[in-house]
Coordinates of C-alpha atoms and ligand atoms in Angstrom, one line a residue:
M294 CA -19.2 1.4 9.5
F295 CA -21.9 1.8 6.9
Q296 CA -22.8 -1.4 5.1
L297 CA -23.2 -1.2 1.3
E298 CA -26.5 -2.5 -0.1
S299 CA -26.2 -4.1 -3.6
K300 CA -28.9 -3.0 -6.0
I301 CA -28.0 -5.6 -8.7
T302 CA -30.2 -8.6 -9.1
N303 CA -29.4 -11.8 -10.9
N304 CA -31.1 -10.4 -14.0
E305 CA -30.5 -11.0 -17.7
D306 CA -27.6 -8.6 -18.0
F307 CA -25.9 -10.2 -15.0
Q308 CA -26.3 -13.7 -16.5
Y309 CA -25.1 -12.5 -19.9
N310 CA -22.0 -11.0 -18.4
Q311 CA -21.4 -14.2 -16.4
E312 CA -21.5 -16.3 -19.5
K313 CA -19.2 -14.0 -21.5
N314 CA -16.8 -13.6 -18.7
Q315 CA -16.5 -17.4 -18.3
Y316 CA -14.8 -17.4 -21.7
L317 CA -12.5 -14.6 -20.7
I318 CA -11.5 -16.5 -17.5
E319 CA -11.0 -19.8 -19.4
D320 CA -8.7 -18.0 -21.9
Y321 CA -6.7 -16.5 -18.9
W322 CA -6.3 -19.9 -17.3
N323 CA -5.4 -21.6 -20.6
K324 CA -2.6 -19.0 -21.1
L325 CA -1.3 -19.6 -17.6
N326 CA -1.3 -23.4 -18.1
T327 CA 1.0 -23.0 -21.1
V328 CA 3.7 -21.5 -19.0
I329 CA 3.2 -23.2 -15.7
N330 CA 5.5 -26.2 -16.5
G331 CA 8.4 -24.0 -17.7
G332 CA 10.6 -25.3 -20.6
D333 CA 9.9 -28.1 -23.1
P334 CA 9.6 -31.7 -22.0
K335 CA 13.1 -32.6 -23.3
A336 CA 14.7 -29.9 -21.1
I337 CA 12.6 -30.9 -18.1
K338 CA 13.6 -34.5 -18.5
K339 CA 17.3 -33.6 -18.7
H340 CA 17.0 -31.4 -15.7
T341 CA 15.2 -33.9 -13.5
E342 CA 17.5 -36.8 -14.6
R343 CA 20.3 -34.8 -13.0
G344 CA 18.6 -35.2 -9.6
K345 CA 17.5 -31.5 -9.7
L346 CA 14.0 -30.3 -8.6
L347 CA 12.1 -28.0 -11.0
A348 CA 11.9 -24.3 -10.1
R349 CA 8.3 -24.5 -9.0
Q350 CA 9.0 -27.6 -6.8
R351 CA 11.9 -25.8 -5.2
I352 CA 9.6 -22.9 -4.3
E353 CA 6.9 -25.2 -2.9
L354 CA 9.5 -26.9 -0.7
L355 CA 10.9 -23.7 0.6
L356 CA 7.5 -22.2 1.6
D357 CA 5.5 -23.0 4.7
K358 CA 3.0 -25.7 4.0
N359 CA -0.4 -24.4 2.8
S360 CA 0.7 -20.8 2.8
P361 CA -0.1 -18.5 0.0
F362 CA 2.4 -17.6 -2.8
L363 CA 1.8 -14.3 -4.5
E364 CA 3.4 -15.0 -7.9
L365 CA 4.3 -12.1 -10.1
S366 CA 4.3 -11.6 -13.9
Q367 CA 3.7 -15.2 -14.8
L368 CA 3.0 -14.2 -18.4
A369 CA 6.1 -12.1 -18.9
A370 CA 7.5 -12.5 -22.4
N371 CA 4.3 -14.3 -23.4
G372 CA 3.7 -14.0 -27.2
Q373 CA 7.2 -12.8 -27.8
Y374 CA 10.4 -14.7 -28.9
K375 CA 8.1 -17.4 -30.5
D376 CA 7.1 -18.3 -26.9
A377 CA 10.5 -19.8 -26.3
F378 CA 10.8 -18.1 -22.8
P379 CA 7.8 -19.2 -20.7
S380 CA 7.5 -16.7 -17.7
A381 CA 10.7 -15.1 -19.1
G382 CA 12.6 -18.1 -17.7
I383 CA 12.3 -16.9 -14.1
L384 CA 9.8 -17.3 -11.3
T385 CA 9.3 -14.4 -8.8
G386 CA 6.9 -14.0 -6.0
I387 CA 6.2 -13.4 -2.3
G388 CA 5.7 -16.3 0.1
K389 CA 6.1 -17.2 3.7
V390 CA 9.0 -19.0 5.4
H391 CA 8.6 -19.6 9.1
G392 CA 5.8 -17.1 9.0
K393 CA 7.9 -14.3 7.5
D394 CA 7.2 -12.7 4.1
V395 CA 10.1 -13.3 1.7
M396 CA 10.7 -12.4 -2.0
I397 CA 11.8 -15.4 -4.1
V398 CA 13.6 -15.2 -7.4
A399 CA 14.1 -18.6 -8.9
N400 CA 15.8 -19.2 -12.3
D401 CA 14.1 -21.9 -14.4
A402 CA 17.0 -23.8 -16.0
T403 CA 14.6 -25.7 -18.3
V404 CA 14.1 -22.4 -20.2
K405 CA 17.2 -21.9 -22.3
G406 CA 19.5 -22.8 -19.4
G407 CA 17.9 -20.2 -17.2
T408 CA 19.5 -17.4 -19.3
Y409 CA 18.4 -13.8 -19.2
I410 CA 16.6 -11.9 -22.0
A411 CA 15.4 -8.3 -21.4
E412 CA 12.1 -9.4 -19.8
T413 CA 14.0 -11.8 -17.4
I414 CA 16.1 -8.9 -16.2
K415 CA 13.1 -6.6 -15.9
K416 CA 11.2 -9.2 -13.8
H417 CA 14.3 -9.9 -11.6
I418 CA 14.8 -6.2 -11.0
R419 CA 11.1 -5.5 -10.4
A420 CA 11.1 -8.3 -7.7
Q421 CA 14.1 -6.6 -6.0
E422 CA 12.4 -3.2 -6.2
I423 CA 9.3 -4.7 -4.4
A424 CA 11.5 -6.4 -1.9
E425 CA 13.4 -3.1 -1.2
Q426 CA 10.2 -1.0 -0.8
N427 CA 8.5 -3.6 1.4
Y428 CA 11.5 -4.7 3.4
L429 CA 11.4 -8.4 2.3
P430 CA 14.4 -10.7 2.6
C431 CA 15.4 -12.0 -0.9
I432 CA 16.0 -15.6 -1.7
Y433 CA 17.7 -16.2 -5.0
M434 CA 17.5 -19.9 -6.3
V435 CA 20.2 -19.6 -8.8
D436 CA 20.4 -21.9 -11.8
S437 CA 21.4 -19.8 -14.8
G438 CA 23.7 -19.6 -17.7
G439 CA 23.8 -15.8 -17.3
I440 CA 23.0 -13.5 -20.3
F441 CA 21.2 -15.1 -23.3
L442 CA 24.1 -14.2 -25.6
P443 CA 22.3 -13.5 -28.8
E444 CA 20.4 -10.7 -27.0
Q445 CA 23.4 -9.2 -25.3
A446 CA 22.9 -5.7 -26.8
K447 CA 19.5 -5.5 -25.0
V448 CA 20.6 -6.8 -21.6
F449 CA 24.2 -6.0 -20.8
A450 CA 25.3 -2.4 -20.9
D451 CA 22.5 -0.1 -19.8
K452 CA 21.5 1.2 -16.3
N453 CA 18.7 -1.3 -15.7
D454 CA 20.4 -4.2 -17.3
F455 CA 22.1 -7.3 -15.8
G456 CA 24.6 -5.4 -13.6
R457 CA 21.8 -3.7 -11.8
I458 CA 20.8 -7.0 -10.1
F459 CA 24.1 -7.0 -8.1
F460 CA 23.9 -3.2 -7.4
N461 CA 20.5 -3.8 -5.9
Q462 CA 21.7 -6.6 -3.7
S463 CA 24.4 -4.5 -2.3
R464 CA 22.1 -1.6 -1.6
M465 CA 19.5 -3.9 0.0
S466 CA 22.1 -5.6 2.2
A467 CA 23.2 -2.1 3.4
K468 CA 19.6 -1.4 4.4
G469 CA 19.5 -4.6 6.4
I470 CA 17.3 -6.5 3.9
S471 CA 18.8 -10.0 3.9
Q472 CA 20.1 -11.4 0.7
I473 CA 20.3 -15.2 0.6
S474 CA 21.4 -17.4 -2.4
I475 CA 21.0 -21.1 -3.0
V476 CA 23.3 -22.1 -5.9
M477 CA 21.5 -25.1 -7.4
G478 CA 23.1 -25.1 -10.9
S479 CA 25.2 -22.9 -13.1
C480 CA 26.2 -19.4 -12.0
T481 CA 28.5 -18.1 -14.6
A482 CA 30.3 -14.8 -15.4
G483 CA 28.3 -11.8 -14.0
G484 CA 25.8 -14.3 -12.6
A485 CA 28.6 -15.3 -10.1
Y486 CA 28.0 -12.1 -8.3
V487 CA 24.5 -13.1 -7.2
P488 CA 25.9 -15.6 -4.6
A489 CA 29.1 -13.6 -4.1
M490 CA 27.1 -10.5 -3.1
S491 CA 24.7 -12.3 -0.8
D492 CA 24.8 -12.2 3.0
E493 CA 24.6 -15.9 3.2
T494 CA 25.1 -18.5 0.4
I495 CA 24.3 -22.2 0.1
I496 CA 25.7 -24.3 -2.7
V497 CA 24.6 -27.8 -3.7
K498 CA 27.4 -30.5 -4.0
E499 CA 28.3 -31.6 -7.5
Q500 CA 25.6 -29.5 -9.0
G501 CA 26.1 -25.9 -8.2
T502 CA 29.1 -24.0 -9.8
I503 CA 30.2 -20.5 -9.4
F504 CA 32.9 -19.0 -11.7
L505 CA 33.6 -15.8 -13.6
A506 CA 34.6 -17.9 -16.7
G507 CA 33.7 -21.5 -17.3
P508 CA 36.2 -24.3 -18.3
P509 CA 35.9 -23.6 -22.1
L510 CA 36.7 -19.9 -21.7
V511 CA 39.6 -20.6 -19.2
K512 CA 41.1 -23.0 -21.8
A513 CA 40.8 -20.4 -24.5
A514 CA 42.2 -17.6 -22.3
T515 CA 45.1 -19.4 -20.5
G516 CA 45.3 -22.9 -21.9
E517 CA 44.5 -24.3 -18.4
E518 CA 42.4 -27.5 -18.5
V519 CA 40.0 -27.8 -15.5
S520 CA 36.6 -29.4 -14.8
A521 CA 33.7 -27.3 -13.7
E522 CA 33.6 -28.9 -10.3
E523 CA 37.4 -28.4 -9.8
L524 CA 37.1 -24.8 -11.0
G525 CA 34.1 -23.6 -8.9
G526 CA 32.1 -26.5 -7.5
G527 CA 30.5 -26.7 -4.0
F528 CA 33.6 -28.2 -2.3
V529 CA 35.9 -25.5 -3.7
H530 CA 33.7 -22.6 -2.6
T531 CA 32.9 -23.9 0.9
H532 CA 36.4 -25.2 1.8
I533 CA 38.9 -23.1 -0.2
S534 CA 37.6 -19.9 -1.7
G535 CA 34.9 -18.9 0.9
V536 CA 32.5 -17.7 -1.9
A537 CA 29.8 -19.9 -0.3
D538 CA 29.0 -20.7 3.3
H539 CA 27.0 -23.9 3.4
L540 CA 27.5 -27.1 1.4
A541 CA 24.3 -29.0 0.8
D542 CA 23.9 -32.6 -0.4
N543 CA 21.0 -31.9 -2.8
D544 CA 18.2 -29.4 -3.5
T545 CA 16.1 -30.6 -0.6
H546 CA 18.9 -30.2 1.9
A547 CA 19.8 -26.8 0.5
I548 CA 16.3 -25.6 0.9
H549 CA 16.2 -26.9 4.4
I550 CA 19.3 -24.9 5.3
C551 CA 17.7 -21.8 3.7
R552 CA 14.6 -22.2 5.8
N553 CA 16.8 -22.3 8.9
I554 CA 18.5 -19.1 7.9
I555 CA 15.2 -17.3 7.5
E556 CA 14.1 -18.7 10.9
S557 CA 17.0 -16.9 12.5
L558 CA 16.0 -13.5 11.1
P559 CA 14.1 -11.0 13.3
E560 CA 10.4 -11.5 13.6
K561 CA 7.8 -9.3 11.8
K562 CA 4.4 -8.5 13.2
R563 CA 1.5 -10.8 12.2
A564 CA -1.8 -9.9 10.6
E565 CA -5.1 -10.1 12.4
N566 CA -7.2 -13.2 11.8
N567 CA -10.7 -12.3 12.9
F568 CA -12.7 -10.5 10.2
L569 CA -16.0 -11.0 8.4
A570 CA -16.4 -12.0 4.8
P571 CA -18.2 -9.6 2.4
K572 CA -22.0 -9.9 2.6
Y573 CA -22.1 -10.6 -1.2
P574 CA -20.3 -13.5 -2.9
I575 CA -17.1 -12.5 -4.7
D576 CA -17.9 -14.5 -7.8
D577 CA -20.8 -12.1 -8.4
L578 CA -18.0 -10.1 -10.0
Y579 CA -18.3 -12.3 -13.1
G580 CA -21.9 -11.1 -13.5
L581 CA -20.9 -7.4 -12.8
I582 CA -17.9 -7.0 -15.1
P583 CA -19.7 -5.7 -18.2
A584 CA -19.2 -7.8 -21.4
D585 CA -18.8 -6.2 -24.8
G586 CA -17.3 -2.9 -23.5
K587 CA -20.6 -1.7 -21.9
P588 CA -20.4 0.7 -18.9
F589 CA -19.5 -0.6 -15.5
P590 CA -22.1 -0.8 -12.8
D591 CA -21.8 1.6 -9.8
I592 CA -18.3 0.9 -8.4
R593 CA -19.8 0.4 -4.9
E594 CA -21.2 -2.8 -6.3
I595 CA -17.6 -4.0 -6.8
I596 CA -16.4 -2.6 -3.4
A597 CA -19.3 -4.4 -1.7
R598 CA -17.8 -7.7 -2.9
L599 CA -14.3 -6.9 -1.6
T600 CA -14.5 -5.3 1.9
D601 CA -15.1 -7.0 5.2
N602 CA -18.9 -7.3 5.9
S603 CA -19.3 -5.1 2.7
E604 CA -18.7 -2.1 4.9
F605 CA -17.5 1.2 3.5
H606 CA -17.1 4.5 5.3
E607 CA -17.6 6.8 2.3
F608 CA -15.9 10.2 2.2
K609 CA -17.5 13.2 0.5
K610 CA -20.1 11.0 -1.1
E611 CA -22.2 13.8 -2.6
Y612 CA -19.2 15.8 -4.1
G613 CA -17.2 14.9 -7.2
S614 CA -19.2 11.7 -7.4
T615 CA -17.2 10.2 -10.4
L616 CA -14.5 9.3 -7.9
V617 CA -15.6 7.2 -5.0
T618 CA -13.4 7.5 -1.9
G619 CA -13.7 5.9 1.5
F620 CA -12.2 3.7 4.2
A621 CA -12.8 0.0 4.7
K622 CA -11.1 -3.1 6.1
I623 CA -10.0 -6.0 3.9
Q624 CA -9.3 -9.2 5.9
G625 CA -9.0 -7.1 9.0
Q626 CA -6.6 -4.5 7.6
K627 CA -7.5 -0.8 7.1
V628 CA -7.3 0.6 3.7
G629 CA -8.4 3.9 1.9
I630 CA -10.1 3.1 -1.4
L631 CA -10.1 5.4 -4.4
A632 CA -12.3 4.0 -7.2
N633 CA -13.5 5.5 -10.5
N634 CA -17.2 5.9 -11.1
G635 CA -17.0 7.7 -14.4
I636 CA -14.8 10.4 -16.0
L637 CA -12.7 12.6 -13.7
F638 CA -13.9 16.2 -13.3
S639 CA -12.2 19.0 -11.4
E640 CA -14.3 18.2 -8.3
S641 CA -13.4 14.5 -8.4
A642 CA -9.7 15.4 -8.7
L643 CA -10.0 17.8 -5.7
K644 CA -11.8 15.2 -3.7
G645 CA -9.1 12.7 -4.6
T646 CA -6.4 15.1 -3.5
H647 CA -8.1 15.7 -0.2
F648 CA -8.5 12.0 0.4
I649 CA -4.9 11.2 -0.4
Q650 CA -3.9 13.8 2.2
L651 CA -6.3 12.2 4.7
C652 CA -4.8 8.8 4.2
N653 CA -1.3 10.3 4.6
E654 CA -2.4 12.1 7.8
R655 CA -3.8 8.8 9.2
N656 CA -1.0 6.5 7.9
I657 CA -3.5 4.3 6.0
P658 CA -2.4 2.6 2.8
M659 CA -4.4 3.3 -0.4
L660 CA -6.0 0.9 -2.9
F661 CA -6.8 2.4 -6.4
L662 CA -9.5 0.6 -8.3
Q663 CA -8.7 2.0 -11.8
N664 CA -11.3 2.1 -14.5
I665 CA -10.8 5.4 -16.2
T666 CA -11.3 6.9 -19.7
G667 CA -9.6 10.1 -18.6
F668 CA -10.3 13.6 -17.4
M669 CA -13.3 15.5 -18.8
V670 CA -12.3 17.5 -22.0
G671 CA -13.8 20.6 -23.5
K672 CA -13.9 24.4 -23.3
E673 CA -16.0 24.6 -20.1
Y674 CA -13.7 22.3 -18.2
E675 CA -10.4 23.8 -19.5
H676 CA -11.7 27.3 -18.5
K677 CA -12.4 26.0 -15.1
G678 CA -8.8 24.8 -14.8
I679 CA -9.2 21.0 -14.9
A680 CA -5.5 20.8 -15.7
K681 CA -4.5 22.4 -12.4
D682 CA -7.0 20.3 -10.4
G683 CA -5.7 17.1 -12.0
A684 CA -2.2 18.3 -11.3
K685 CA -3.1 18.6 -7.6
M686 CA -4.1 15.0 -7.4
V687 CA -1.1 13.8 -9.3
N688 CA 1.1 15.9 -7.0
A689 CA -0.5 14.5 -3.8
L690 CA 0.0 11.0 -5.1
A691 CA 3.6 11.4 -6.3
N692 CA 4.6 12.7 -2.8
S693 CA 2.5 10.3 -0.8
K694 CA 4.3 8.9 2.2
V695 CA 1.9 6.0 2.7
P696 CA 2.1 3.0 0.4
Y697 CA -0.5 2.6 -2.3
F698 CA -1.2 0.0 -5.0
T699 CA -3.4 -0.4 -8.0
I700 CA -5.8 -2.8 -9.6
I701 CA -6.8 -2.0 -13.2
I702 CA -10.3 -3.4 -13.2
G703 CA -11.5 -1.8 -16.5
G704 CA -10.0 0.8 -18.8
S705 CA -6.8 2.7 -18.2
Y706 CA -6.5 5.6 -20.6
G707 CA -4.7 8.9 -20.8
A708 CA -3.9 11.2 -17.9
G709 CA -6.5 9.2 -15.8
N710 CA -3.9 6.4 -15.7
Y711 CA -1.5 8.8 -13.9
A712 CA -3.9 10.3 -11.3
M713 CA -5.1 6.8 -10.5
A714 CA -1.6 5.5 -9.7
G715 CA -0.5 4.0 -13.0
R716 CA 3.0 2.4 -13.2
A717 CA 4.8 5.7 -13.5
Y718 CA 3.6 6.7 -10.1
E719 CA 5.3 3.8 -8.5
P720 CA 2.4 1.9 -6.8
R721 CA 3.9 -0.8 -4.7
F722 CA 2.0 -3.3 -6.8
L723 CA -0.1 -3.1 -10.0
F724 CA -2.3 -5.9 -11.1
M725 CA -4.9 -6.1 -13.9
W726 CA -8.1 -8.0 -14.5
P727 CA -8.3 -10.1 -17.7
N728 CA -11.0 -7.7 -19.1
A729 CA -8.8 -4.6 -18.5
R730 CA -7.5 -2.4 -21.4
I731 CA -4.6 0.0 -21.3
S732 CA -3.5 2.6 -23.9
V733 CA -3.0 6.3 -24.3
M734 CA -6.6 6.5 -25.6
G735 CA -9.2 4.2 -27.0
A736 CA -8.7 2.6 -30.4
K737 CA -11.6 4.6 -32.1
Q738 CA -10.5 7.9 -30.5
A739 CA -6.9 7.4 -31.7
A740 CA -8.1 6.6 -35.2
E741 CA -10.3 9.7 -35.2
V742 CA -7.4 11.9 -34.0
L743 CA -5.0 10.7 -36.7
I744 CA -7.7 11.0 -39.5
T745 CA -8.4 14.5 -38.4
I746 CA -4.7 15.4 -38.6
K747 CA -4.5 13.8 -42.1
K748 CA -7.6 15.8 -43.3
D749 CA -6.1 19.0 -41.9
Q750 CA -2.8 18.4 -43.6
A751 CA -4.5 17.8 -46.9
K752 CA -6.7 20.9 -46.5
A753 CA -3.7 23.1 -45.8
L754 CA -2.1 21.8 -49.0
N755 CA -5.3 22.1 -50.9
Q756 CA -5.3 18.4 -51.7
D757 CA -8.0 15.8 -51.8
I758 CA -7.7 12.8 -49.6
N759 CA -9.6 9.8 -50.6
A760 CA -12.0 8.0 -48.4
E761 CA -10.4 4.6 -48.9
E762 CA -7.1 5.9 -47.6
L763 CA -8.8 7.2 -44.5
E764 CA -10.6 3.9 -44.0
S765 CA -7.3 2.1 -44.2
I766 CA -5.7 4.4 -41.6
R767 CA -8.7 3.8 -39.3
D768 CA -8.5 0.0 -39.7
Q769 CA -4.8 -0.1 -39.1
I770 CA -4.9 2.0 -36.0
V771 CA -7.9 0.3 -34.5
K772 CA -6.2 -3.1 -35.1
K773 CA -3.0 -1.9 -33.5
Y774 CA -4.7 -0.4 -30.5
E775 CA -6.8 -3.5 -30.0
E776 CA -3.7 -5.6 -29.9
E777 CA -1.5 -3.3 -27.8
G778 CA -4.3 -2.4 -25.4
S779 CA -4.7 -6.0 -24.3
P780 CA -3.7 -6.9 -20.7
Y781 CA -1.7 -9.7 -22.1
Y782 CA 0.4 -7.3 -24.2
S783 CA 1.0 -5.3 -21.0
T784 CA 1.9 -8.2 -18.8
S785 CA 4.3 -9.7 -21.4
R786 CA 6.3 -6.4 -21.2
L787 CA 6.0 -6.1 -17.4
W788 CA 4.0 -2.9 -17.4
D789 CA 2.2 -4.6 -14.5
D790 CA 2.9 -7.3 -11.8
G791 CA 0.5 -9.8 -13.3
I792 CA -3.1 -10.5 -14.4
I793 CA -5.3 -11.9 -11.6
D794 CA -8.6 -13.7 -11.7
P795 CA -11.2 -11.1 -10.4
V796 CA -12.4 -13.6 -7.8
S797 CA -8.9 -13.7 -6.2
T798 CA -8.9 -9.9 -5.8
R799 CA -9.8 -9.8 -2.1
D800 CA -7.1 -12.3 -1.2
V801 CA -4.5 -10.5 -3.3
V802 CA -5.4 -7.1 -1.8
A803 CA -5.2 -8.7 1.7
R804 CA -1.8 -10.2 1.0
V805 CA -0.5 -6.9 -0.4
L806 CA -1.7 -5.1 2.7
Q807 CA 0.2 -7.5 4.9
I808 CA 3.3 -7.3 2.8
I809 CA 3.4 -3.5 2.7
S810 CA 2.9 -3.3 6.4
N811 CA 6.6 -4.3 6.8
A812 CA 8.1 -1.1 8.1
N813 CA 11.1 0.4 6.2
K814 CA 14.2 0.2 8.5
E815 CA 16.7 2.9 8.7
N816 CA 19.9 2.6 6.6
I817 CA 22.5 1.0 8.8
G818 CA 25.6 1.8 6.6
Y819 CA 27.3 -1.0 4.7
G820 CA 25.9 -4.3 3.6
V821 CA 27.6 -7.6 4.5
F822 CA 31.1 -8.0 3.0
R823 CA 32.0 -11.6 2.0
M824 CA 35.2 -12.6 3.8
Ligands
COA234 N1 23.2 -17.8 -24.2 C1 22.4 -18.3 -25.1 N2 21.9 -19.5 -25.0 C2 22.3 -20.3 -24.0 C3 23.3 -19.9 -23.1 C4 23.7 -18.5 -23.2 N3 24.5 -18.0 -22.3 N4 23.5 -20.8 -22.2 C5 22.7 -21.9 -22.6 N5 22.0 -21.5 -23.7 C6 21.0 -22.3 -24.4 C7 21.6 -23.5 -25.2 O1 21.9 -23.1 -26.5 C8 20.4 -24.5 -25.2 O2 19.4 -24.0 -26.2 P1 18.5 -25.0 -27.0 O3 17.6 -25.6 -26.0 O4 17.8 -24.1 -27.9 O5 19.4 -26.0 -27.6 C9 19.7 -24.3 -23.8 O6 20.2 -23.0 -23.4 C10 20.2 -25.3 -22.8 O7 21.6 -25.3 -22.8 P2 22.4 -26.7 -22.6 O8 23.9 -26.4 -22.6 O9 21.9 -27.7 -23.5 O10 21.9 -27.1 -21.1 P3 22.7 -27.6 -19.9 O11 21.8 -27.7 -18.8 O12 23.5 -28.8 -20.2 O13 23.8 -26.4 -19.5 C11 24.5 -24.2 -19.0 C12 23.3 -25.2 -19.1 C13 23.9 -22.8 -18.7 C14 25.3 -24.7 -17.8 C15 25.4 -24.2 -20.2 O14 24.6 -24.1 -21.4 C16 26.4 -23.1 -20.2 O15 27.5 -23.2 -19.7 N6 26.1 -22.0 -20.9 C17 27.0 -20.9 -21.1 C18 27.2 -20.0 -19.9 C19 28.0 -18.8 -20.1 O16 29.2 -18.9 -20.4 N7 27.4 -17.7 -19.9 C20 28.1 -16.4 -20.0 C21 27.1 -15.4 -20.2 S1 27.2 -14.1 -19.1

């Protein structure tokens, strides 16, 4: 394969970008550090004094030692609810147990008793969607008071609300995707269906409880007085009701049993280990990502920092050059790369369409490196039919049979977001860099559009419009777009699967390529009925 030659030297611009991007990265890590410990110290103390491990410790113990954990949407709900729900009170991510990729969904009981707000549900359901698409066994570490009651109207009744979690479990079980629960705390009302719908369930003695209504509600409804343990504790469910299958002494023991269950599942193929690192250091990216909204360097400079031995077999290099397409390997795994190198023209969209078809023909997954202000506008381009050419690319993508995923490395605006595998096009994963921006158009452009509309309205009515009013519209719109275009705004609302440090991009892409290589199995009929 052809090796890319970097033309960038360690010049003044490079050093300026490095310095500016250092602040951006520090801000990113500071934000992550505020959520990494979960709830407030009082809640953590109460939790640990009960002999329970924290959600993060539970995950660490479950995973193979020194294996990677691809955590998702760590900053969900960040900046909302007065920051009372770090990571939306739930940890999700993909890790390895006995060498097998598994999806983990762990409630964090130190965050409002592990209860569910809208973002918690969205995160839980997104984790299940990824598991279903990529054939990953699911492990639910349950420790939750169910719905966060003050928010019930936003989380209970609609299609993708709380009930969808159990629907998904049933569907996945029917496809042969194992559903395993470890009940490590409360599991009340609808939440009781998480273990009840699992293929195999473990419950921790004198700590885990499962019931449709807790003791206070039972008393109110029937007058019966009963303790939580007597109503639905570990002994009851493993000896009397059969709602759980394994009784564990404590968190550590429960996790050990879960590892044994995963060990007994069928083997998956393992990834290759012999590959070459890129010729150029990945932390060059800090010097390449332009500070102050300046244009990106040639996208091949970025690709050269990501691919094995910086090799890239470019496709149609001389045609539609604002979209760069080609094949490469990342940690030994083949991938087709589509990367923006300017505005999309008809030719670039046609080339993209052709390349997507090629990847499908060859069964090679696709990586979209998205940095796009949109399609070219104007009379010449409309006359040439840019809308129909863009539609071809979107159509090829929407019907792609090979998996694809996206990293937004710069701007993501307008219809360019769609053609380059934005969220609506169901990429298997979508991550953003901390410098990324996402909105229907840029702040200045949106302000100009709205001002033009105001001026036209005034003109039609033969009215004057004062300059101050126009300035105030501009300021408001720019401010709003600046805030809403931030990757942190996006990730808080789960429009993506998380923000990643650019220097971890190669590792993240390699992990994703391994994960998506899990073949989809044929539907085998029913899931597992609990007896
Ligand atoms: N809705 C809203 N808030 C809830 C909640 C719920 N379902 N369950 C717990 N919380 C809040 C508490 O108000 C408390 O908030 P604070 O920190 O601001 O005071 C926090 O979560 C921790 O709850 P607490 O009871 O102090 O913790 P705990 O560890 O002793 O008990 C539970 C946790 C989940 C076992 C217990 O709170 C409980 O039983 N909750 C009700 C469960 C329920 O009936 N759910 C039905 C909804 S489907």
